[in-house]
Coordinates of C-alpha atoms and ligand atoms in Angstrom, one line a residue:
M3 CA 103.8 118.6 88.5
V4 CA 105.8 115.4 88.7
V5 CA 104.4 112.0 89.9
V6 CA 107.1 109.5 91.1
T7 CA 105.7 105.9 91.3
E8 CA 106.6 103.5 94.1
P9 CA 109.2 100.7 93.3
G10 CA 107.3 97.6 92.0
V11 CA 104.5 99.5 90.6
T12 CA 102.6 97.6 87.7
E13 CA 102.2 98.7 84.2
K14 CA 98.5 98.7 84.8
Q15 CA 98.8 101.0 87.7
I16 CA 101.0 103.5 85.7
E17 CA 98.4 103.5 82.8
E18 CA 95.7 104.4 85.3
I19 CA 97.7 107.2 86.7
I20 CA 98.3 108.4 83.2
R21 CA 94.5 108.2 82.4
V22 CA 93.6 110.2 85.4
L23 CA 96.4 112.9 84.5
H24 CA 94.9 113.1 80.9
E25 CA 91.4 113.4 82.3
H26 CA 92.5 116.5 84.2
G27 CA 93.9 118.0 81.2
F28 CA 97.6 117.4 81.5
D29 CA 100.0 116.3 78.9
V30 CA 102.1 113.3 80.3
H31 CA 105.8 112.7 79.6
R32 CA 107.0 109.4 80.9
S33 CA 110.5 108.6 82.1
T34 CA 111.2 105.0 83.1
G35 CA 114.2 104.6 85.4
I36 CA 115.5 101.4 87.0
R37 CA 113.5 101.3 90.1
Q38 CA 110.9 104.0 89.6
T39 CA 108.8 105.6 86.8
V40 CA 108.5 109.5 86.8
L41 CA 105.6 111.1 85.0
G42 CA 105.9 114.7 84.2
A43 CA 102.4 116.3 84.2
I44 CA 102.6 119.4 81.9
G45 CA 99.9 122.1 81.9
V46 CA 98.4 124.7 84.1
Q47 CA 95.2 123.5 85.7
P48 CA 94.6 126.3 88.4
D49 CA 91.8 124.4 90.3
F50 CA 93.6 121.0 90.4
D51 CA 94.1 119.5 93.7
H52 CA 97.3 117.3 93.5
R53 CA 96.0 115.1 96.4
Q54 CA 93.8 113.4 93.8
I55 CA 96.9 111.9 92.3
Q56 CA 98.6 111.4 95.6
L57 CA 95.6 109.0 96.4
L58 CA 96.2 106.7 93.5
T59 CA 97.7 103.3 93.8
G60 CA 101.3 103.1 92.9
V61 CA 102.0 106.7 93.5
A62 CA 104.9 107.4 95.9
E63 CA 105.2 111.2 95.7
V64 CA 103.8 114.1 93.9
L65 CA 106.1 117.2 93.5
R66 CA 105.0 120.5 92.4
I67 CA 107.6 121.9 90.0
T68 CA 108.1 125.6 90.5
E69 CA 110.6 126.1 87.7
P70 CA 108.9 127.3 84.4
Y71 CA 110.8 124.3 82.8
K72 CA 109.7 120.8 83.5
L73 CA 111.3 118.2 81.2
A74 CA 114.7 119.8 81.7
S75 CA 114.5 119.9 85.6
R76 CA 116.1 117.6 88.1
T77 CA 112.8 117.4 89.9
F78 CA 111.5 115.6 86.5
K79 CA 114.5 113.4 86.4
R80 CA 116.8 112.9 89.3
E81 CA 119.7 111.0 87.8
G82 CA 121.8 112.8 85.1
S83 CA 121.0 112.0 81.5
V84 CA 123.5 109.9 79.8
F85 CA 123.4 109.7 76.1
D86 CA 124.9 107.0 74.1
I87 CA 126.3 108.3 70.8
G88 CA 127.4 105.3 68.8
G89 CA 129.0 103.8 71.9
L90 CA 130.3 107.0 73.4
K91 CA 128.7 108.0 76.5
I92 CA 128.1 111.7 77.3
G93 CA 126.9 112.7 80.8
G94 CA 128.3 109.8 82.8
N95 CA 131.5 109.7 84.8
E96 CA 133.6 110.2 81.9
V97 CA 134.4 113.7 80.4
V98 CA 134.3 113.9 76.6
V99 CA 136.5 116.0 74.7
M100 CA 135.4 117.5 71.2
A101 CA 138.0 119.4 69.2
G102 CA 138.6 120.8 65.7
P103 CA 138.4 124.0 63.8
C104 CA 136.0 126.7 63.8
S105 CA 135.4 126.0 60.1
V106 CA 136.0 123.1 57.7
E107 CA 138.3 125.0 55.4
S108 CA 139.9 122.1 52.9
E109 CA 140.5 118.4 52.8
K110 CA 144.1 118.8 53.8
Q111 CA 143.1 121.1 56.8
I112 CA 140.4 118.9 58.4
F113 CA 142.4 115.6 57.8
S114 CA 145.5 117.1 59.4
I115 CA 143.4 118.4 62.4
A116 CA 141.4 115.3 62.7
E117 CA 144.6 113.2 62.9
S118 CA 146.3 115.4 65.6
V119 CA 143.2 115.8 67.9
S120 CA 142.3 112.1 67.7
K121 CA 146.0 111.1 68.6
A122 CA 145.7 113.4 71.6
G123 CA 142.7 111.8 72.8
A124 CA 139.6 113.7 71.4
K125 CA 136.5 111.7 70.7
I126 CA 134.5 114.0 68.6
L127 CA 135.5 116.2 65.7
R128 CA 134.1 119.7 65.7
G129 CA 134.0 122.0 62.8
G130 CA 131.5 124.3 60.9
A131 CA 130.2 123.8 57.5
F132 CA 127.6 126.4 57.8
K133 CA 128.9 129.4 59.7
P134 CA 126.8 132.2 61.5
R135 CA 129.3 135.1 60.9
T136 CA 128.5 138.6 62.1
S137 CA 129.4 139.9 58.7
P138 CA 127.6 138.6 55.6
Y139 CA 130.9 139.2 53.8
A140 CA 133.0 137.0 55.8
F141 CA 133.6 133.3 55.1
Q142 CA 130.3 131.4 55.4
G143 CA 131.5 127.8 55.4
M144 CA 131.8 125.1 52.8
G145 CA 128.2 123.8 53.0
E146 CA 127.7 120.1 52.1
E147 CA 131.1 119.8 50.7
G148 CA 132.4 120.6 54.2
L149 CA 130.1 118.1 55.8
K150 CA 131.5 115.4 53.6
L151 CA 135.1 116.1 54.3
M152 CA 134.4 116.2 58.1
R153 CA 132.6 112.9 58.0
A154 CA 135.3 111.2 56.0
A155 CA 138.2 112.7 58.2
A156 CA 136.2 111.6 61.4
D157 CA 135.7 108.2 60.2
Q158 CA 139.4 107.9 59.2
Y159 CA 140.5 108.7 62.6
G160 CA 137.7 107.1 64.8
L161 CA 135.9 110.2 65.8
K162 CA 132.3 111.2 65.9
V163 CA 131.1 114.5 64.3
I164 CA 129.6 117.6 65.8
T165 CA 128.6 120.5 63.4
E166 CA 126.3 123.5 63.5
V167 CA 122.8 123.5 61.8
M168 CA 121.6 127.0 61.4
D169 CA 118.0 126.5 60.3
K170 CA 115.3 124.0 59.5
S171 CA 116.2 123.7 55.9
Q172 CA 119.6 122.2 56.9
I173 CA 118.4 119.7 59.5
A174 CA 118.0 116.8 57.1
L175 CA 121.1 117.3 55.3
V176 CA 123.3 117.8 58.3
E177 CA 121.7 114.8 60.0
Q178 CA 123.1 112.6 57.2
Y179 CA 126.7 113.5 58.1
A180 CA 126.8 114.5 61.7
D181 CA 126.4 112.6 65.1
I182 CA 125.5 115.6 67.1
L183 CA 123.8 119.0 65.9
Q184 CA 125.2 122.0 67.3
I185 CA 122.8 124.9 67.8
G186 CA 124.6 128.3 67.8
A187 CA 124.5 131.0 70.5
R188 CA 122.5 133.2 68.2
N189 CA 119.9 130.7 67.6
M190 CA 119.3 129.8 71.2
Q191 CA 115.9 131.7 71.2
N192 CA 114.8 130.9 67.6
F193 CA 111.7 129.2 69.0
T194 CA 110.3 127.8 65.7
F195 CA 113.7 126.3 65.0
L196 CA 113.8 124.8 68.5
R197 CA 110.5 123.2 67.8
D198 CA 111.7 121.8 64.5
L199 CA 114.8 120.4 66.5
G200 CA 112.4 118.6 68.7
K201 CA 111.5 116.3 65.6
A202 CA 115.3 115.8 64.8
S203 CA 116.8 112.3 65.0
K204 CA 120.2 113.3 66.4
P205 CA 121.3 114.6 69.9
I206 CA 121.5 118.3 70.1
L207 CA 124.1 120.7 71.7
L208 CA 122.3 123.9 72.7
K209 CA 124.8 126.7 73.1
R210 CA 123.8 129.4 75.7
G211 CA 122.8 132.6 74.1
L212 CA 125.0 135.7 74.1
A213 CA 122.8 137.4 76.8
A214 CA 120.8 134.5 78.0
T215 CA 120.1 133.8 81.7
I216 CA 120.3 130.2 82.7
E217 CA 116.6 130.0 83.2
E218 CA 116.0 131.3 79.4
W219 CA 118.6 128.7 78.4
L220 CA 116.8 125.9 80.1
M221 CA 113.4 127.2 78.7
S222 CA 115.1 126.7 75.1
A223 CA 116.1 123.3 76.0
E224 CA 112.5 122.7 77.1
Y225 CA 111.3 123.5 73.6
I226 CA 113.3 120.8 72.2
L227 CA 112.5 118.2 74.9
S228 CA 108.9 118.9 74.8
G229 CA 108.9 118.5 70.9
G230 CA 110.1 114.9 71.5
N231 CA 113.9 114.9 71.2
Q232 CA 115.2 113.9 74.7
Q233 CA 118.9 114.2 73.8
V234 CA 119.9 117.6 74.6
M235 CA 123.1 118.7 76.0
L236 CA 123.8 122.4 77.1
C237 CA 126.9 124.3 76.2
E238 CA 128.2 127.2 78.3
R239 CA 130.2 129.3 75.7
G240 CA 130.7 132.7 77.5
I241 CA 128.2 135.5 77.9
R242 CA 128.4 139.2 76.9
T243 CA 129.3 141.5 80.0
F244 CA 130.7 144.9 80.4
E245 CA 134.2 143.3 80.3
T246 CA 136.2 143.9 77.1
A247 CA 139.6 142.2 78.0
T248 CA 138.1 138.8 76.9
R249 CA 135.8 138.0 74.0
N250 CA 133.1 136.9 76.2
T251 CA 133.0 136.3 79.9
M252 CA 133.0 132.7 80.8
D253 CA 130.5 131.8 83.3
I254 CA 132.1 128.7 85.1
G255 CA 129.5 129.1 87.7
A256 CA 126.7 128.0 85.3
I257 CA 128.4 124.6 85.2
P258 CA 127.4 123.5 88.8
V259 CA 124.1 125.8 88.8
V260 CA 122.9 123.9 85.7
Q261 CA 123.9 120.6 87.1
K262 CA 121.8 121.3 90.2
K263 CA 118.8 122.4 88.1
S264 CA 118.9 120.1 85.3
H265 CA 119.7 116.4 84.4
L266 CA 121.0 117.4 81.1
P267 CA 124.9 117.1 80.4
I268 CA 126.6 120.3 80.3
I269 CA 129.7 121.0 78.0
A270 CA 132.0 123.9 78.3
D271 CA 133.4 125.8 75.3
P272 CA 136.5 127.7 76.7
S273 CA 137.5 128.8 73.1
H274 CA 134.4 131.1 72.3
A275 CA 134.2 132.0 76.0
I276 CA 137.6 133.6 76.4
G277 CA 138.5 134.2 72.8
I278 CA 142.3 134.3 73.2
R279 CA 144.4 131.3 72.5
D280 CA 146.7 131.5 75.5
K281 CA 143.9 131.5 78.0
V282 CA 141.9 128.7 76.4
I283 CA 143.9 126.0 78.5
P284 CA 143.3 127.5 81.9
M285 CA 139.7 127.9 81.2
A286 CA 139.5 124.2 80.0
R287 CA 141.1 123.1 83.2
A288 CA 138.6 125.2 85.1
S289 CA 135.7 123.7 83.2
V290 CA 136.7 120.3 84.1
A291 CA 137.4 121.2 87.8
A292 CA 133.9 122.8 88.0
G293 CA 132.3 119.5 86.7
A294 CA 131.6 119.8 83.1
D295 CA 130.7 116.6 81.3
G296 CA 132.6 117.7 78.3
I297 CA 134.7 120.4 76.7
I298 CA 134.6 121.5 73.1
V299 CA 137.8 123.3 72.0
E300 CA 138.9 124.9 68.7
V301 CA 142.1 123.5 67.3
H302 CA 143.7 124.5 64.0
N303 CA 146.9 123.3 62.2
D304 CA 147.7 126.7 61.0
P305 CA 145.7 129.1 63.2
D306 CA 147.4 132.4 62.0
H307 CA 145.8 131.6 58.5
A308 CA 142.4 130.2 59.6
K309 CA 139.4 131.6 57.9
S310 CA 137.5 132.0 61.3
D311 CA 138.6 132.3 64.9
G312 CA 142.3 131.5 64.3
A313 CA 143.1 133.8 67.3
Q314 CA 141.4 131.4 69.7
S315 CA 142.2 128.2 68.1
L316 CA 144.9 126.1 69.8
F317 CA 147.9 124.6 68.0
P318 CA 147.9 120.9 67.9
D319 CA 150.8 120.7 70.5
Q320 CA 148.9 123.0 72.9
F321 CA 146.0 120.8 72.6
S322 CA 147.9 117.7 73.6
Q323 CA 149.2 119.6 76.5
M324 CA 145.7 120.6 77.5
M325 CA 144.7 116.9 77.4
K326 CA 147.5 115.9 79.8
E327 CA 146.3 118.7 82.1
V328 CA 142.6 118.0 82.2
T329 CA 143.3 114.2 82.6
I330 CA 144.9 115.0 85.9
I331 CA 142.1 117.4 87.0
A332 CA 139.4 114.9 86.0
E333 CA 141.1 112.3 88.1
A334 CA 141.3 114.7 91.1
I335 CA 137.6 114.8 91.1
G336 CA 137.0 111.2 90.6
R337 CA 136.2 111.3 86.9
K338 CA 138.2 110.4 83.9
I339 CA 138.6 111.7 80.3
A340 CA 136.7 109.3 77.9
Ligands
PEP18 C1 131.3 128.0 66.8 O1 131.2 126.9 67.5 O2 132.1 128.0 66.1 C2 130.3 129.0 67.1 C3 129.9 129.8 66.1 O3 129.9 129.0 68.3 P1 128.8 130.1 69.0 O4 127.4 129.9 68.4 O5 128.9 129.7 70.5 O6 129.2 131.4 68.8
MN19 MN1 134.4 129.5 66.1

């Protein structure tokens, strides 16, 4: 249930509404907007008559949320969430571009890529130091050394850092170096880990699971939000279907669907979604056209020798071309590239 207060409601009246909700056994999450305060009442109280809240002074509206997720829903928060990441806003009118290699491989590699993506207009450097690989024998990432290199390269070229954290034991370490914690597709339903991330101090990019429905994905976001971390972004990275011509099937439709259902920013990852270099640019264009709040793209200075995902990584020149094209598309729909 969501309680929307009247404009001009006093703090005392809000406190009274919260007190009554607590009395009925609800947990209350408060979201203070410019004109109105919205209270999310979480909990199942079968005998509760919502008119008891409707009658309280200062209450404008009581809405029953039918979705199983509450804090992630647009009913709870009507305006889109905008997160300020060291002065860079994600979720507003500007579309943010994150780019970099699949994995951090060496100092030379990450500095070279950071330089080229920043020159082309990316604002956030991506790259994995801890890699979730299908094979235990494949390159697993450089670990803390990779985090250090990434931070140094990002700082040199005025970029923020996004990198994957794979389990609870890595959260504190990764938080020292990263601005955004990426949660991989394979971890989307690791519920104990999602609860741990609710206590993390950095914003989260939650990738969609390989075979997750939009509702399951939003429920996973709900775990993090209900744990106390309000800064969750979603990332469409392709899902597994019967199609084998592409690595995954990019669900472009998920972008407007999520935007209708949730206030959380949505980022698109055309690289993992399509998995083939020459088709990444068209999918990046489609993502921006569909309304994504950002795109995350793999770029490599020498993709043919990359330690992971070389075949889907753009050459720096291709990335510059992509930036030019998505800039035009963003403008066509009244947005711009950050
Ligand atoms: C990645 O971003 O390199 C990655 C492993 O992504 P995903 O979890 O979406 O497969
Ligand atoms: Mn990758």
